[in-house]
mmCIF file of C-alpha atoms in Angstrom:
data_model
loop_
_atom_site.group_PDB
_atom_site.id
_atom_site.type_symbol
_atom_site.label_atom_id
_atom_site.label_comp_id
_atom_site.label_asym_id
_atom_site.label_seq_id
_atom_site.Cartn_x
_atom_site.Cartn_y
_atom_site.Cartn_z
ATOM 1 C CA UNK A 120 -37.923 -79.333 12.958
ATOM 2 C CA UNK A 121 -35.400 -77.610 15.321
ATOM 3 C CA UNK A 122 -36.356 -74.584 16.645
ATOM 4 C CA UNK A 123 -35.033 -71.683 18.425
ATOM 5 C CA UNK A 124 -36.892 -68.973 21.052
ATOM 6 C CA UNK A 125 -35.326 -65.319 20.836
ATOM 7 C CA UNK A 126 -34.493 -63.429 23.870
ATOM 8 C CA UNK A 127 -37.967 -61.558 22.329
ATOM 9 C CA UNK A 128 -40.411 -64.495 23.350
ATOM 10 C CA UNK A 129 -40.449 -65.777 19.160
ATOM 11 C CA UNK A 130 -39.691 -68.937 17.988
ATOM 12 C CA UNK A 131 -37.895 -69.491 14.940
ATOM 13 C CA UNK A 132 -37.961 -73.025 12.697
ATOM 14 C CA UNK A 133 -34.162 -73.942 12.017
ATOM 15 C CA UNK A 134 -35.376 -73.303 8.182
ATOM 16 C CA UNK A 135 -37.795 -70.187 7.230
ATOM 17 C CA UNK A 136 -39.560 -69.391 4.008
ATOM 18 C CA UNK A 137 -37.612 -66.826 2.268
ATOM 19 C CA UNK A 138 -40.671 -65.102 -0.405
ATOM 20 C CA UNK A 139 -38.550 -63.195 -3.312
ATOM 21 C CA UNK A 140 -39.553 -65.584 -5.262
ATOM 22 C CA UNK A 141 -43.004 -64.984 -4.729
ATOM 23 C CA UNK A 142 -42.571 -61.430 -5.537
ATOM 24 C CA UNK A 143 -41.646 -62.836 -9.366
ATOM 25 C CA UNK A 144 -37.864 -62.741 -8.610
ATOM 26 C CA UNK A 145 -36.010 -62.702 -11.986
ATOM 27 C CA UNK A 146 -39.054 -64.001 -14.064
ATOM 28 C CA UNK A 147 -42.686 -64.978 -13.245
ATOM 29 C CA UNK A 148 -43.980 -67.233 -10.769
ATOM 30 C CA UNK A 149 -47.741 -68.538 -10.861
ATOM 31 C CA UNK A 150 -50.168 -67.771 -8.052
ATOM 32 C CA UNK A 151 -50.818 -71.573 -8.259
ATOM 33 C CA UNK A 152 -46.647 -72.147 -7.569
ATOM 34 C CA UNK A 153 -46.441 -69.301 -5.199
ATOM 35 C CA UNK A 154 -49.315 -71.549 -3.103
ATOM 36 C CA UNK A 155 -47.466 -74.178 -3.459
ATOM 37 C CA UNK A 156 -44.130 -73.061 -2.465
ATOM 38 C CA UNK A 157 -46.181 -72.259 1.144
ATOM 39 C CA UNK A 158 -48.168 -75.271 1.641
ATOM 40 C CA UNK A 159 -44.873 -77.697 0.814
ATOM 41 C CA UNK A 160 -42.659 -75.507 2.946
ATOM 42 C CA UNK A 161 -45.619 -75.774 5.777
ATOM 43 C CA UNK A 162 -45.674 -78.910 5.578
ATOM 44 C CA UNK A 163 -42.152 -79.891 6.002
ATOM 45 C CA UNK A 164 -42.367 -77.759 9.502
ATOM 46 C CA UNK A 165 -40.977 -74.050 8.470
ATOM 47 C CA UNK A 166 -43.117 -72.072 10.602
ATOM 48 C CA UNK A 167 -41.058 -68.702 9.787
ATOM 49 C CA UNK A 168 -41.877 -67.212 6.538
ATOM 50 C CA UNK A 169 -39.415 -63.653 5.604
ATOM 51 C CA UNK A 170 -40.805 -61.237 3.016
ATOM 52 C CA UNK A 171 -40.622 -57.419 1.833
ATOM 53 C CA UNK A 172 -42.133 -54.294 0.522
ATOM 54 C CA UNK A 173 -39.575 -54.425 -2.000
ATOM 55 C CA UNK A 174 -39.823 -58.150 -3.904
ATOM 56 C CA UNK A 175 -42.194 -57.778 -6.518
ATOM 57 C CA UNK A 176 -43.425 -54.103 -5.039
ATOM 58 C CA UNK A 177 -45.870 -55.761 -2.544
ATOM 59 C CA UNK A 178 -46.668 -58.817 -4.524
ATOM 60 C CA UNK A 179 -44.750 -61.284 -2.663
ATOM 61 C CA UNK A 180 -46.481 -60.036 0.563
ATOM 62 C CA UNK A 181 -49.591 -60.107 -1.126
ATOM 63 C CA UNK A 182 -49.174 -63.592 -2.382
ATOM 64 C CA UNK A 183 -47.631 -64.875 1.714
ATOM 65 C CA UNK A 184 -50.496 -63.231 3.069
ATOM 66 C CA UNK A 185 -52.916 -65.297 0.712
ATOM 67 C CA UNK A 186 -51.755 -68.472 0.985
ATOM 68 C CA UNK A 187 -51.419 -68.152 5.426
ATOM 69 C CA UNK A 188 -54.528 -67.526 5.377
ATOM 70 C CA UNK A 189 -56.533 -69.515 7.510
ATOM 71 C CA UNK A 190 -54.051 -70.777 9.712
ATOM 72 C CA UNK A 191 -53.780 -70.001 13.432
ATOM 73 C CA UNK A 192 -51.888 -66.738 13.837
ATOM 74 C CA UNK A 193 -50.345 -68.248 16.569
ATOM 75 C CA UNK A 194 -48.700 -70.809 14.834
ATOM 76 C CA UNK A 195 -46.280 -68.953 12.380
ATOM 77 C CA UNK A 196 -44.032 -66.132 12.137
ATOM 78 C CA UNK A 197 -44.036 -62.917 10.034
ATOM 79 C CA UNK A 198 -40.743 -61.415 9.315
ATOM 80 C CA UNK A 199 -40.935 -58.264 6.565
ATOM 81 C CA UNK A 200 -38.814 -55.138 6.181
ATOM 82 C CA UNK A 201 -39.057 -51.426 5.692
ATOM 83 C CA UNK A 202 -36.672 -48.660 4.614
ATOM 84 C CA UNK A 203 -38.094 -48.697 0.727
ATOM 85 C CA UNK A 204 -41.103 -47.089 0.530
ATOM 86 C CA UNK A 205 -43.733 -48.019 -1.979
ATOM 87 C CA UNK A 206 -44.568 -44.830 -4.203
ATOM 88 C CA UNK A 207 -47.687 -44.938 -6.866
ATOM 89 C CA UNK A 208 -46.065 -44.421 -10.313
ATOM 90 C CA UNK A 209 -49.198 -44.315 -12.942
ATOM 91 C CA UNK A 210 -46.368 -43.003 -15.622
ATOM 92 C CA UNK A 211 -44.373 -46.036 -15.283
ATOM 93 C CA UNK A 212 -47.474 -48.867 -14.884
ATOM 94 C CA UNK A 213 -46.729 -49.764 -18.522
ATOM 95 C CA UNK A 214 -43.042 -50.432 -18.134
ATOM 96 C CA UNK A 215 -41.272 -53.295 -16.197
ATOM 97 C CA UNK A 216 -39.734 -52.948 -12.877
ATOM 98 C CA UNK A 217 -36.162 -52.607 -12.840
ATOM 99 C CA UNK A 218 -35.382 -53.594 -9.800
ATOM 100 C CA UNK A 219 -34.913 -57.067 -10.565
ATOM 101 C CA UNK A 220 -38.722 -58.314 -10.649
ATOM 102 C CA UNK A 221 -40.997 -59.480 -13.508
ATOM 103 C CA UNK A 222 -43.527 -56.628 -12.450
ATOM 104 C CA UNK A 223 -45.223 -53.865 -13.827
ATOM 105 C CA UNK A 224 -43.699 -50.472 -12.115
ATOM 106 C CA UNK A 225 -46.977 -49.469 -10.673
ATOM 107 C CA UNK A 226 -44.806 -48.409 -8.170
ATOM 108 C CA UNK A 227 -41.257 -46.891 -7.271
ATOM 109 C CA UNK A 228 -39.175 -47.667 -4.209
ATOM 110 C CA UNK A 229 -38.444 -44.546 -2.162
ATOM 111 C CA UNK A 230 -35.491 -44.856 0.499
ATOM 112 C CA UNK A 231 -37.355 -43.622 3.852
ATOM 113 C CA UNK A 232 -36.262 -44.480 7.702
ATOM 114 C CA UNK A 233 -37.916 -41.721 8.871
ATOM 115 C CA UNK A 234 -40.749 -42.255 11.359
ATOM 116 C CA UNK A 235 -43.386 -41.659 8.846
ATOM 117 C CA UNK A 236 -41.917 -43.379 6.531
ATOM 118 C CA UNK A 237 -41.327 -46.712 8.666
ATOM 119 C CA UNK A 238 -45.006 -46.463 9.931
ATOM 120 C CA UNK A 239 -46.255 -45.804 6.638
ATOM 121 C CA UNK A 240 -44.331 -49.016 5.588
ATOM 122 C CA UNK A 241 -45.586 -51.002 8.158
ATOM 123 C CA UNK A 242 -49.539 -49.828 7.396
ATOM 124 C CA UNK A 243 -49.323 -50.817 3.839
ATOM 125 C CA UNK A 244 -46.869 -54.202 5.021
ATOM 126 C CA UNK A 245 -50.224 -55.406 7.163
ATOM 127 C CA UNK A 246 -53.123 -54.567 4.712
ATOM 128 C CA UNK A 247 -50.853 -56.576 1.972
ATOM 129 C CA UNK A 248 -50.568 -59.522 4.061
ATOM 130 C CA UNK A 249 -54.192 -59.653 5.688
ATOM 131 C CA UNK A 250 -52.652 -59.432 9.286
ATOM 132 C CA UNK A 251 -53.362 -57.221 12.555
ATOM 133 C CA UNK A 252 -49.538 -57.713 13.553
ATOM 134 C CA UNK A 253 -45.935 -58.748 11.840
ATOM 135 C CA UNK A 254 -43.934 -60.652 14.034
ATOM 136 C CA UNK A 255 -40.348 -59.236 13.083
ATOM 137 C CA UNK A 256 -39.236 -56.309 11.342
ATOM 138 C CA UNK A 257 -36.091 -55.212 9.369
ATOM 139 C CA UNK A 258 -34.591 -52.340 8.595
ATOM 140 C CA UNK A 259 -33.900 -53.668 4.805
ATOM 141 C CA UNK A 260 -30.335 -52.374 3.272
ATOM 142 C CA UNK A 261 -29.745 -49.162 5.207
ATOM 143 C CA UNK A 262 -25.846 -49.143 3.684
ATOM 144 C CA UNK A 263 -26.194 -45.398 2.639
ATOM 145 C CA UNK A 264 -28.559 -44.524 5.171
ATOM 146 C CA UNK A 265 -27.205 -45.206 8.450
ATOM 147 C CA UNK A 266 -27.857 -42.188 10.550
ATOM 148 C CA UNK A 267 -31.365 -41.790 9.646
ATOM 149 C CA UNK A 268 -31.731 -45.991 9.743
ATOM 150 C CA UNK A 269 -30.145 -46.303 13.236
ATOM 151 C CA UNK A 270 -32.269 -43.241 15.195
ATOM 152 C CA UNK A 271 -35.559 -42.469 13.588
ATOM 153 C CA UNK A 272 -35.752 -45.739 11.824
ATOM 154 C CA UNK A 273 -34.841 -48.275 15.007
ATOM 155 C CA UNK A 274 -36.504 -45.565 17.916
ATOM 156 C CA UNK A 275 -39.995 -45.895 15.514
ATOM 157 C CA UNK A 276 -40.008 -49.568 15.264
ATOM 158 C CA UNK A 277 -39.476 -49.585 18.640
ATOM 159 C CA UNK A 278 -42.092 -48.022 19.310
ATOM 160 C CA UNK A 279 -44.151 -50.128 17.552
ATOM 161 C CA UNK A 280 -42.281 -53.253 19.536
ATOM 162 C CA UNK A 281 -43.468 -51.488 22.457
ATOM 163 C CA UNK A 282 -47.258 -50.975 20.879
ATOM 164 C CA UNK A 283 -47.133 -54.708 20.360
ATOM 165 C CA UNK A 284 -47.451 -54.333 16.416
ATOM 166 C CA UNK A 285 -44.147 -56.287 16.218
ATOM 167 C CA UNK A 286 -42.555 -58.537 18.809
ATOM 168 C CA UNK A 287 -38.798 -58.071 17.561
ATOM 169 C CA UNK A 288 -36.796 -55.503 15.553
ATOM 170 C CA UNK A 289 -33.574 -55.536 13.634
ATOM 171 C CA UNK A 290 -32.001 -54.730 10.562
ATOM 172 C CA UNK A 291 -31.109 -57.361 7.448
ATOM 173 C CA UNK A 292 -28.288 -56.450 5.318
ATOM 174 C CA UNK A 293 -25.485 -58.181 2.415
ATOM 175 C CA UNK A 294 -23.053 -56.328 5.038
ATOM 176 C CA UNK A 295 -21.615 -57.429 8.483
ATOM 177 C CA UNK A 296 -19.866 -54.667 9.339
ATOM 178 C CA UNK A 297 -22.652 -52.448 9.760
ATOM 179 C CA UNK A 298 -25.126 -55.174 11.614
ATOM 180 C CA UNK A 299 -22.285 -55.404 14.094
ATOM 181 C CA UNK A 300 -22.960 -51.283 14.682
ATOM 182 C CA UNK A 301 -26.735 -52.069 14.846
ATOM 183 C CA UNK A 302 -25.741 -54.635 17.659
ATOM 184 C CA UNK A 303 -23.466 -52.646 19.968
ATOM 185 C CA UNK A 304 -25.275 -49.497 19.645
ATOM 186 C CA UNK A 305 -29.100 -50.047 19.008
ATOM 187 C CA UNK A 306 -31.908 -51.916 21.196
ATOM 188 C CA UNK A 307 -32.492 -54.437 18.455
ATOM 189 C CA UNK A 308 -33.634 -57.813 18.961
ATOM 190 C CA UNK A 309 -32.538 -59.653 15.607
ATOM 191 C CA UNK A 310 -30.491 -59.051 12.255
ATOM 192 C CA UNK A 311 -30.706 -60.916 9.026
ATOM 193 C CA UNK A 312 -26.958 -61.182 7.475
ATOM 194 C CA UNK A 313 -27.327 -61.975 3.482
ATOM 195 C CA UNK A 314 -24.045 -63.888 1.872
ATOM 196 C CA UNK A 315 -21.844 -63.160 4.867
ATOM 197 C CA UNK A 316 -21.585 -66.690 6.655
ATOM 198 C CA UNK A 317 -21.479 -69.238 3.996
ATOM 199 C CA UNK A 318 -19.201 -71.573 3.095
ATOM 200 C CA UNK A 319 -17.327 -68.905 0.900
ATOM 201 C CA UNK A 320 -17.680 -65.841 2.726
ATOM 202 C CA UNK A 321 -16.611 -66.179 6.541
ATOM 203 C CA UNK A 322 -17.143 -62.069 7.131
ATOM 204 C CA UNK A 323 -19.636 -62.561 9.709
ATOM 205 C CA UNK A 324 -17.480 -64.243 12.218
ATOM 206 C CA UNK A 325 -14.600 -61.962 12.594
ATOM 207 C CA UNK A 326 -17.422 -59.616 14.475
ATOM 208 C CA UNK A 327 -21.023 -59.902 13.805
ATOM 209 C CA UNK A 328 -21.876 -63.227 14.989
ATOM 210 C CA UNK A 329 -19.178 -63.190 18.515
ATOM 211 C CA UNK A 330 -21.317 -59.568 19.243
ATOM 212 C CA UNK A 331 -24.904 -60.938 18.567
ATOM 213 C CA UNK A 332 -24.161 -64.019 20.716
ATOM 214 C CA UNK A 333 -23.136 -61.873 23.363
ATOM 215 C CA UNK A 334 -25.385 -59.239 23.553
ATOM 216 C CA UNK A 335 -27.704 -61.722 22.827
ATOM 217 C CA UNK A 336 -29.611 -60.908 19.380
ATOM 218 C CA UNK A 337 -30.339 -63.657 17.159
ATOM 219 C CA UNK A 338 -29.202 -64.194 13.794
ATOM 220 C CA UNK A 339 -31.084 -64.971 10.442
ATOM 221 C CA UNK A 340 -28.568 -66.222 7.659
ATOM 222 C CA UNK A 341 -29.738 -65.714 4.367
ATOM 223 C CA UNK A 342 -28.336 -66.216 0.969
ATOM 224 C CA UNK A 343 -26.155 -69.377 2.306
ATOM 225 C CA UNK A 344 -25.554 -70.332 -1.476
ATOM 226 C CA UNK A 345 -24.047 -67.062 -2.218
ATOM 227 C CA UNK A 346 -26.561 -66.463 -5.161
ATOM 228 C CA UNK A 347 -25.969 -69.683 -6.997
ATOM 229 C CA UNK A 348 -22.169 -70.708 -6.445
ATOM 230 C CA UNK A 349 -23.421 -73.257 -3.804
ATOM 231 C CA UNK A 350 -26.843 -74.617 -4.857
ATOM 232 C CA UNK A 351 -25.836 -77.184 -6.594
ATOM 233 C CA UNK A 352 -23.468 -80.314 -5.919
ATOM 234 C CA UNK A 353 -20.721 -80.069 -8.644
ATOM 235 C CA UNK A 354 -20.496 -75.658 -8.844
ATOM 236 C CA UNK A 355 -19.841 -74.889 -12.676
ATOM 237 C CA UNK A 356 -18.007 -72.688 -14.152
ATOM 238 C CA UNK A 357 -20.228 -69.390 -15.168
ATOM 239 C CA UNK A 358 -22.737 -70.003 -11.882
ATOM 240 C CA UNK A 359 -23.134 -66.800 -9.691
ATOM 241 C CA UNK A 360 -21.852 -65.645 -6.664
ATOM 242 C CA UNK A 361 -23.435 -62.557 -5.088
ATOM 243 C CA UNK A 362 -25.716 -62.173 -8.490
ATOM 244 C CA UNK A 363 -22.528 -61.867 -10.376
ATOM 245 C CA UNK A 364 -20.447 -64.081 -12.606
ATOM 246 C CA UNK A 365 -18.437 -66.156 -10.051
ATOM 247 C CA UNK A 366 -14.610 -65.781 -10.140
ATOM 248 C CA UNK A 367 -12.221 -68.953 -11.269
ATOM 249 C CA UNK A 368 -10.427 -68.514 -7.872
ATOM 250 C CA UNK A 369 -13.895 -68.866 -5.966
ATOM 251 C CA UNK A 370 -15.536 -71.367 -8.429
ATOM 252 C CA UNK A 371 -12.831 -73.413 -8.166
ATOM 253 C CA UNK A 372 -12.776 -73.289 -3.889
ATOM 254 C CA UNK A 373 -16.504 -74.084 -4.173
ATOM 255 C CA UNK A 374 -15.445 -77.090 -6.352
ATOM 256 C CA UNK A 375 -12.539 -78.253 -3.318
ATOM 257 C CA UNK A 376 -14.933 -77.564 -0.686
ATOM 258 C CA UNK A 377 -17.454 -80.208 -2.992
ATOM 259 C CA UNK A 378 -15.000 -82.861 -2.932
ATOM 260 C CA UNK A 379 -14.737 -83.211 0.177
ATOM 261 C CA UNK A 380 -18.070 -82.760 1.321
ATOM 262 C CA UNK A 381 -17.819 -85.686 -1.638
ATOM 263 C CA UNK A 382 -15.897 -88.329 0.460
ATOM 264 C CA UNK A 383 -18.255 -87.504 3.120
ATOM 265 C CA UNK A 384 -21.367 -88.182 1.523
ATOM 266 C CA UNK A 385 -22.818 -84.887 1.532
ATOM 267 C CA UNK A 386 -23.713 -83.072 -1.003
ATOM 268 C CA UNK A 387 -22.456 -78.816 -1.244
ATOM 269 C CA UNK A 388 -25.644 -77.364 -0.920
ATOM 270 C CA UNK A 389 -26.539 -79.691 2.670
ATOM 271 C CA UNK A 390 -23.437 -78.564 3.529
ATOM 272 C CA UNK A 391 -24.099 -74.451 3.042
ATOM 273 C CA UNK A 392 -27.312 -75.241 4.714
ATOM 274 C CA UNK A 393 -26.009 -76.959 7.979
ATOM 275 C CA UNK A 394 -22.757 -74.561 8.089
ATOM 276 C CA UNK A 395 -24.264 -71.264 9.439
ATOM 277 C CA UNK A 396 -26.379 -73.447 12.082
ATOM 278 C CA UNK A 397 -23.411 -74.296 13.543
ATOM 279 C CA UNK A 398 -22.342 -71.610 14.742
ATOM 280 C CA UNK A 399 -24.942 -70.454 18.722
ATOM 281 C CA UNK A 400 -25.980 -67.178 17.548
ATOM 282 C CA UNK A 401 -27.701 -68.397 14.223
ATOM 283 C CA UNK A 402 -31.059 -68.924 14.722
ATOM 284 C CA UNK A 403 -32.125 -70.126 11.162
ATOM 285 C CA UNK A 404 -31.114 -70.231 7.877
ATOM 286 C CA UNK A 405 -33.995 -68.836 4.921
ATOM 287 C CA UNK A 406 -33.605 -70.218 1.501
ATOM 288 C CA UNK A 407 -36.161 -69.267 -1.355
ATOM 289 C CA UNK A 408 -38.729 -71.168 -3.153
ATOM 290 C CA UNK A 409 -40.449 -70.754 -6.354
ATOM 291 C CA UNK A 410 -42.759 -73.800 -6.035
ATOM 292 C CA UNK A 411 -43.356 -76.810 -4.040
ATOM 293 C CA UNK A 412 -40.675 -78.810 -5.056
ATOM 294 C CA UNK A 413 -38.344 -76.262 -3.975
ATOM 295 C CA UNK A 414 -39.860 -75.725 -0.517
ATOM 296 C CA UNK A 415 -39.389 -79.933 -0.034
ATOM 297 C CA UNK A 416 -35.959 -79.839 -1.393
ATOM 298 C CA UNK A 417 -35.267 -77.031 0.821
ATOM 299 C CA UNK A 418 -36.453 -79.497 3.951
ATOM 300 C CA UNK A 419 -34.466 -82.290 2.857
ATOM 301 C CA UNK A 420 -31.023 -80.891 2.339
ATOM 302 C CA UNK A 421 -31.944 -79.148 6.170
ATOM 303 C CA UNK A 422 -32.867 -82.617 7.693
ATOM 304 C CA UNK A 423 -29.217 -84.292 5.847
ATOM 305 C CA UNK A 424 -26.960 -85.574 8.298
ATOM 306 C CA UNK A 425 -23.735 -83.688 8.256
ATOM 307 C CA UNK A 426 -20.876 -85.752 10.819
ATOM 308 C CA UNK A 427 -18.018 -83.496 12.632
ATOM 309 C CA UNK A 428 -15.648 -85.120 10.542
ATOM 310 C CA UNK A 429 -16.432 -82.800 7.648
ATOM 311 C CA UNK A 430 -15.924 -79.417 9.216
ATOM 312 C CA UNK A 431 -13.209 -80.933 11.103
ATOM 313 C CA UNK A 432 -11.317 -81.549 7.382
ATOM 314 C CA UNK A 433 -12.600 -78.319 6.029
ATOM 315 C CA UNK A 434 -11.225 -76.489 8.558
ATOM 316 C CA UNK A 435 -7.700 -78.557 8.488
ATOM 317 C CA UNK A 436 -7.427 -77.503 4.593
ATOM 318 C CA UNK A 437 -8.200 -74.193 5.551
ATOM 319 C CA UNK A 438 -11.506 -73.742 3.620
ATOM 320 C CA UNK A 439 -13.722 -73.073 6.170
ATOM 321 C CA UNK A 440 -13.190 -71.784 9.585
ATOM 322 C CA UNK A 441 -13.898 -73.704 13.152
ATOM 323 C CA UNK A 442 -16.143 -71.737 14.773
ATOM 324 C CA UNK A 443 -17.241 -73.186 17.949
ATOM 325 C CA UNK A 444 -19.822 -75.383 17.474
ATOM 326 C CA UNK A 445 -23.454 -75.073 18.656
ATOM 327 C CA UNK A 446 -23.749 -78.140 21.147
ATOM 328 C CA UNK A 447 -25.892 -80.938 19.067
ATOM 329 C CA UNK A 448 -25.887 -79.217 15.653
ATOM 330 C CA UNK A 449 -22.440 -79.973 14.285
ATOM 331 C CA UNK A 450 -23.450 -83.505 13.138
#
């Protein structure tokens, strides 16, 4: 599998592990699928494997954690997040989370950047996941918190860059505006950009992505099927875009951008895979699982061959931009 070495020293797999979905994501997921998910995704080659505090209030680190286990630290990479704080709630264990996970609310999420806070986070982050070190960390969703995010948040995970706890530190957001400000004005390493260089929404390009490449900071795209409006080869009317009801205007431009990925013999979702690769500053694309057969199908719509000729039309109808193209990974 292609890989990619940050300025940092890390290498990234083309394709990581995204673990929501471990962390019971919109309805339950068995420890046995959960295993699964892990071992099918390891075996295809992902070697990068992105989690959070926040999906399933620890369990999804929990469950990453258990099924790395016994394979050589060396040999994968840790990416989780911080900015939500797990709180103990005993007077909510017998309700359901409602923060989108089929969990009980043992705990509540707490916004906190603060130094405690972050090294708090990260304390709790390690004993979930059974390791002595994370390899990246994100500032996760720091919209409404960007002065405290972008000095007491970034200065204390750099410390702990400079500790050696973590190797490189960034922020991961369903924004681009405000990675770009991370980029030009922090000593970050890496940012994770959620829904904002797809197919559908080209947001990242008009600044994020021309910055990172520059400055040099890599760049994790996330969400490439926009919640649903892309994962699957003929879009339908009523699938979701951004965890929302998708629009007729975009539903129908999903369905355009189909056909012609159509009389190319690709299929939408390879194509909302291989787009953000294309462009030098990504340096892999992390799609969720639920179970092993979504970890392989993962791997084979990365490893689908995708010819110029496609962007090259997309771009001539005007549904996608033509950003210039990293050398090798256009086709």
């Amino acid at each position: 599998m292609l890989t990619t070495t940050l300025t940092s020293g890390l290498t990234l797999t083309g394709l990581g592990l995204g673990a929501a979905q471990l962390g019971n994501l919109g309805r339950t997921t068995s420890d046995e699928d959960a295993q699964g998910a892990v071992d099918a995704a390891w075996d295809s080659g992902v070697r990068y494997f992105d989690t959070a505090p926040h999906y399933g209030l620890g369990l999804s680190e929990k469950r990453l954690g258990a099924a790395l286990a016994g394979r050589p630290r060396s040999s994968f990479t840790v990416s989780t997040k911080v900015g939500r704080l797990l709180v103990p709630s005993p007077e909510t264990a017998d309700q359901q989370d409602d923060g989108g996970f089929a969990v009980p609310a043992e705990y509540r999420r707490r916004w906190d950047y603060s130094r405690d806070g972050v090294l708090r986070s990260i304390e709790a982050s390690l004993h979930r996941l059974g390791l002595d070190h994370v390899d990246i960390v994100y500032l996760h969703d720091p919209d409404d918190h960007w002065e405290q995010a972008s000095t007491s948040g970034v200065e204390a995970l750099v410390e702990l860059r400079e500790q050696g706890v973590v190797t490189a530190i960034g922020a991961g957001m369903n924004q681009a505006a405000m990675l770009a400000e991370f980029v030009r004005r922090c000593d970050i390493d890496i940012v994770m950009v959620a829904g904002r260089h797809t197919l559908l929404d080209h947001s990242a390009q008009d600044e994020l992505l021309p910055l990172a490449e520059q400055r040099g900071v890599g760049v994790v795209a996330a969400a490439v099927y926009n919640s649903g409006l892309l994962a699957a080869p003929r879009p339908q009317a009523g699938a979701n875009y951004d965890y929302l009801p998708a629009s007729r205007e975009l539903t129908e431009r999903a369905v355009a951008i189909a056909e012609v990925c159509e009389r190319h013999g690709v299929s939408l979702p390879e194509a909302a895979i291989a787009h953000p690769l294309r462009h030098p500053a990504v340096v892999s694309v992390v799609l969720g699982a639920r179970d092993a057969k979504q970890s392989r199908t993962n791997a084979e719509r990365l490893a689908a061959s995708v010819a110029a000729q496609l962007w090259d039309e997309l771009s001539r109808l005007g549904l996608v931009p033509g950003p210039a193209a990293r050398e090798g990974r256009a086709s």
